[in-house]
mmCIF file of C-alpha atoms in Angstrom:
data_model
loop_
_atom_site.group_PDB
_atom_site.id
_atom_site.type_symbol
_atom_site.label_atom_id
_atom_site.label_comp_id
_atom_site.label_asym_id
_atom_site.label_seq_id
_atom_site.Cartn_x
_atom_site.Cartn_y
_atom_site.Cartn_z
ATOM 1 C CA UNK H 170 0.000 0.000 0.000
ATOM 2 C CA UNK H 171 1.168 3.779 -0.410
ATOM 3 C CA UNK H 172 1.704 4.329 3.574
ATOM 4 C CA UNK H 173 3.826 1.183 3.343
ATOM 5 C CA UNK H 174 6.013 3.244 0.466
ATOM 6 C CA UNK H 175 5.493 6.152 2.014
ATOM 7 C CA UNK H 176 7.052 4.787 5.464
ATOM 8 C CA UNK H 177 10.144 3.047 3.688
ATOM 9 C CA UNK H 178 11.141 6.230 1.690
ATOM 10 C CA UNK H 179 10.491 8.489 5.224
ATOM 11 C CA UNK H 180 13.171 5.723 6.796
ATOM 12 C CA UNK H 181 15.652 5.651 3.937
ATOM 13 C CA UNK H 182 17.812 8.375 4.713
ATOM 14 C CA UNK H 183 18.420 7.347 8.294
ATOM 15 C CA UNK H 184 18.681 3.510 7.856
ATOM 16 C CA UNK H 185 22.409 2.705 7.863
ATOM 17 C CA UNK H 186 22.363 4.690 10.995
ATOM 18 C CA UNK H 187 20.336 2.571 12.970
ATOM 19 C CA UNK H 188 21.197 -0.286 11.403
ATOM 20 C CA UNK H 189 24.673 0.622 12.776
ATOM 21 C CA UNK H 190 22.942 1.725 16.432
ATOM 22 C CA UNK H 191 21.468 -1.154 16.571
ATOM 23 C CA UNK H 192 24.138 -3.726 15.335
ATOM 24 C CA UNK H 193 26.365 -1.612 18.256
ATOM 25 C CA UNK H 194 24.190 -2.232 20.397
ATOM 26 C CA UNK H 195 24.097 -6.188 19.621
ATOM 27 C CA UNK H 196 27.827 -6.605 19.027
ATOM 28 C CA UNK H 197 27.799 -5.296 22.984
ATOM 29 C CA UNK H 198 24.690 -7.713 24.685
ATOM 30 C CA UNK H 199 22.752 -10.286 23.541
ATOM 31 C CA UNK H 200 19.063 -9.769 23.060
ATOM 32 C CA UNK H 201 16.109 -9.813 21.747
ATOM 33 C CA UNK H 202 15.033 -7.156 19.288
ATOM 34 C CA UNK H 203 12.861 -5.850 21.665
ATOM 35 C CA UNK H 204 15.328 -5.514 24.117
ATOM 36 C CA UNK H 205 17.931 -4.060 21.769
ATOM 37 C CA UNK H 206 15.460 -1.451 20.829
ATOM 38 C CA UNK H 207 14.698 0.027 24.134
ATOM 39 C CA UNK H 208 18.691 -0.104 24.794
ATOM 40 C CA UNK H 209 19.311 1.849 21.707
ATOM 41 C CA UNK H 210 16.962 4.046 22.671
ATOM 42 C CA UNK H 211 18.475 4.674 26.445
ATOM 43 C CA UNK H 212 21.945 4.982 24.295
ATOM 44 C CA UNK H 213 21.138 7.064 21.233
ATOM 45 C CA UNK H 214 17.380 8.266 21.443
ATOM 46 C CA UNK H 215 14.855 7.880 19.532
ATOM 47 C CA UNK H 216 11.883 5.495 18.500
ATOM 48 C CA UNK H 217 12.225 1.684 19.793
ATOM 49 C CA UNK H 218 10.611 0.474 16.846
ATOM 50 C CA UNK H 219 13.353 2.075 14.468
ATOM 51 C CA UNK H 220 15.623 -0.158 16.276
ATOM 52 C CA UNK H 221 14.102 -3.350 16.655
ATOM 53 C CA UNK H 222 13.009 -4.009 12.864
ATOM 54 C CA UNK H 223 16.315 -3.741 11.984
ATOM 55 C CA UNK H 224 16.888 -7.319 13.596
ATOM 56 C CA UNK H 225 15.459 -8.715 9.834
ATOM 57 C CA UNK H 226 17.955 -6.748 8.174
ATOM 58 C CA UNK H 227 20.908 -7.466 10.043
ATOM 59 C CA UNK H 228 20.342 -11.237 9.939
ATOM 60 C CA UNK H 229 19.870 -11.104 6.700
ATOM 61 C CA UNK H 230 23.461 -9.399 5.825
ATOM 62 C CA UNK H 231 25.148 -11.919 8.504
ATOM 63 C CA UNK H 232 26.093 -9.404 11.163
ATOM 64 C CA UNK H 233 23.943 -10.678 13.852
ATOM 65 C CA UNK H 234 23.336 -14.421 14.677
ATOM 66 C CA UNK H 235 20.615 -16.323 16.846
ATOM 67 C CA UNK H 236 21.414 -17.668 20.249
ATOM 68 C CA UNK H 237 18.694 -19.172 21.545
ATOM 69 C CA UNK H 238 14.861 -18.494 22.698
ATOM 70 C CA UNK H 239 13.907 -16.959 25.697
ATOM 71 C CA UNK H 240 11.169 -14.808 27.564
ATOM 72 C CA UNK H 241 11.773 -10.999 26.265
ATOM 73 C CA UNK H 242 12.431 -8.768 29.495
ATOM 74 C CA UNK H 243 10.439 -6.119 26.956
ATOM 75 C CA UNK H 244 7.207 -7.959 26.262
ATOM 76 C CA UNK H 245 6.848 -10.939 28.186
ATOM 77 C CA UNK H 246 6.405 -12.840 25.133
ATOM 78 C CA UNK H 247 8.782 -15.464 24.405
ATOM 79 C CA UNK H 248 10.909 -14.030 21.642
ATOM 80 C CA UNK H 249 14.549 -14.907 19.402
ATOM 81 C CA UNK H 250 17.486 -13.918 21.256
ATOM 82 C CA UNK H 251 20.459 -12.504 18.332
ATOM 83 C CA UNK H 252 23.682 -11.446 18.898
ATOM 84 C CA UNK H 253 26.384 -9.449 16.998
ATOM 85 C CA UNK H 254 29.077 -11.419 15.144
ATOM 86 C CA UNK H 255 32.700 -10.140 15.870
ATOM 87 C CA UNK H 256 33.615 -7.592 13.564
#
């Protein structure tokens, strides 16, 4: 849909920036995307969100690998625990 376009072309300018906040973030504690959001946000500001949908991304380019599955401290919900490969 258009808001769908209209939300990835609003995010475009600022994505390799929180893809990088958030693969810090990773490459420092393992979490959950949840979690990694809301400590992105304590470290840099910002939206939660922004940080946590990066997880998809950052799988996908092979800078952040799963560890296991666990209860998110976040949401309660049981949830994918990633962490940050080595650089």
């Amino acid at each position: 849909p258009d808001t769908s376009r209209q939300g990835a072309e609003h995010i475009k300018p600022n994505l390799q920036t929180a893809q990088g906040r958030a693969l810090f973030v990773w490459r420092r504690m393992s979490g959950t995307a949840s979690e990694i959001g809301a400590e992105a946000v304590k470290q840099f500001g910002g939206n939660a969100d922004t940080y946590r949908k990066r997880k998809a991304e950052l799988f996908r380019m092979g800078l952040i690998r799963f560890v296991s599955r666990r209860q998110c401290m976040i949401t309660g919900c049981q949830a994918d625990v990633y962490e940050g490969k080595p650089e």
